Amino acid sequence: MQVAVRDLKAQLSRFLSLAQAGESIEVTSHNRLIARIVGVPTETAEELREPIAQGALSWSKRKPELQPPLELAANGTPVSQMVLENRD
């Protein structure tokens, strides 16, 4: 949903409620996107609230699609050795 700055100022509480309910609010100025408001759901785990608020994490409201687990070889090169070899 897009909203102009003047409309956002006039109805701030309404738009913040929509954001908290999961709506993404795009703020425009002179028809140009200048900001995005995304709510932090109240049921979010406390340790995730700050990264979500900072925009470091987001959630599409869908279940994550997990990849099948990898099988590790017992006699392969250790990851620590690979990291050391690639540091140049």
CSV table of C-alpha atoms in Angstrom, one decimal:
chain,number,residue,atom,x,y,z
A,1,MET,CA,0.0,0.0,0.0
A,2,GLN,CA,1.3,3.5,-0.9
A,3,VAL,CA,0.5,6.6,1.0
A,4,ALA,CA,1.7,10.2,0.6
A,5,VAL,CA,3.5,11.9,3.4
A,6,ARG,CA,0.6,14.4,4.0
A,7,ASP,CA,-1.9,11.5,4.3
A,8,LEU,CA,0.5,9.6,6.6
A,9,LYS,CA,0.8,12.6,8.9
A,10,ALA,CA,-3.0,13.1,9.0
A,11,GLN,CA,-3.7,9.4,9.7
A,12,LEU,CA,-0.6,8.1,11.4
A,13,SER,CA,-2.3,5.9,14.0
A,14,ARG,CA,-4.3,4.1,11.3
A,15,PHE,CA,-1.3,3.4,9.1
A,16,LEU,CA,0.8,2.2,12.0
A,17,SER,CA,-2.1,-0.2,13.0
A,18,LEU,CA,-2.1,-1.5,9.4
A,19,ALA,CA,1.7,-2.0,9.5
A,20,GLN,CA,1.5,-3.9,12.8
A,21,ALA,CA,-1.2,-6.1,11.3
A,22,GLY,CA,1.2,-7.1,8.5
A,23,GLU,CA,0.6,-4.5,5.8
A,24,SER,CA,3.7,-3.0,4.3
A,25,ILE,CA,3.2,0.8,3.9
A,26,GLU,CA,5.3,2.6,1.3
A,27,VAL,CA,5.6,6.3,1.9
A,28,THR,CA,5.8,8.6,-1.1
A,29,SER,CA,6.7,12.3,-1.6
A,30,HIS,CA,5.9,13.8,-5.0
A,31,ASN,CA,5.1,10.3,-6.3
A,32,ARG,CA,8.5,9.0,-5.4
A,33,LEU,CA,9.0,6.2,-2.9
A,34,ILE,CA,11.0,7.6,0.1
A,35,ALA,CA,10.4,5.0,2.9
A,36,ARG,CA,8.7,1.8,3.9
A,37,ILE,CA,7.0,1.1,7.2
A,38,VAL,CA,6.8,-2.6,8.2
A,39,GLY,CA,5.3,-3.5,11.6
A,40,VAL,CA,6.8,-5.9,14.1
A,41,PRO,CA,4.2,-8.5,15.1
A,42,THR,CA,3.5,-8.6,18.9
A,43,GLU,CA,4.0,-12.4,19.0
A,44,THR,CA,7.6,-12.1,17.6
A,45,ALA,CA,10.2,-13.6,19.8
A,46,GLU,CA,12.0,-10.8,21.8
A,47,GLU,CA,15.4,-11.5,20.3
A,48,LEU,CA,14.1,-11.1,16.8
A,49,ARG,CA,12.2,-7.8,17.4
A,50,GLU,CA,15.2,-5.5,17.0
A,51,PRO,CA,16.6,-7.1,13.8
A,52,ILE,CA,13.2,-7.0,12.3
A,53,ALA,CA,12.7,-3.3,13.3
A,54,GLN,CA,16.1,-2.5,11.8
A,55,GLY,CA,15.2,-4.2,8.5
A,56,ALA,CA,17.9,-6.8,8.9
A,57,LEU,CA,15.2,-9.6,8.9
A,58,SER,CA,11.9,-9.9,7.2
A,59,TRP,CA,9.2,-12.5,7.0
A,60,SER,CA,6.9,-13.3,4.1
A,61,LYS,CA,4.2,-14.8,6.3
A,62,ARG,CA,4.9,-18.2,4.7
A,63,LYS,CA,6.6,-21.3,6.1
A,64,PRO,CA,10.3,-21.5,5.3
A,65,GLU,CA,11.3,-23.8,2.5
A,66,LEU,CA,14.0,-26.0,3.9
A,67,GLN,CA,16.7,-27.7,1.8
A,68,PRO,CA,17.3,-31.4,2.4
A,69,PRO,CA,20.2,-31.9,4.9
A,70,LEU,CA,23.6,-32.4,3.4
A,71,GLU,CA,25.5,-35.6,4.0
A,72,LEU,CA,29.0,-35.0,5.3
A,73,ALA,CA,31.9,-37.3,4.4
A,74,ALA,CA,33.9,-38.4,7.5
A,75,ASN,CA,37.2,-38.2,5.6
A,76,GLY,CA,36.7,-34.9,3.8
A,77,THR,CA,38.7,-31.6,4.3
A,78,PRO,CA,37.7,-29.8,7.5
A,79,VAL,CA,35.8,-26.5,6.9
A,80,SER,CA,38.3,-24.7,9.0
A,81,GLN,CA,41.1,-25.8,6.7
A,82,MET,CA,39.1,-24.6,3.6
A,83,VAL,CA,38.6,-21.2,5.2
A,84,LEU,CA,42.3,-20.8,6.0
A,85,GLU,CA,43.2,-21.8,2.4
A,86,ASN,CA,40.8,-19.2,0.9
A,87,ARG,CA,42.1,-16.3,3.0
A,88,ASP,CA,44.2,-14.3,0.6
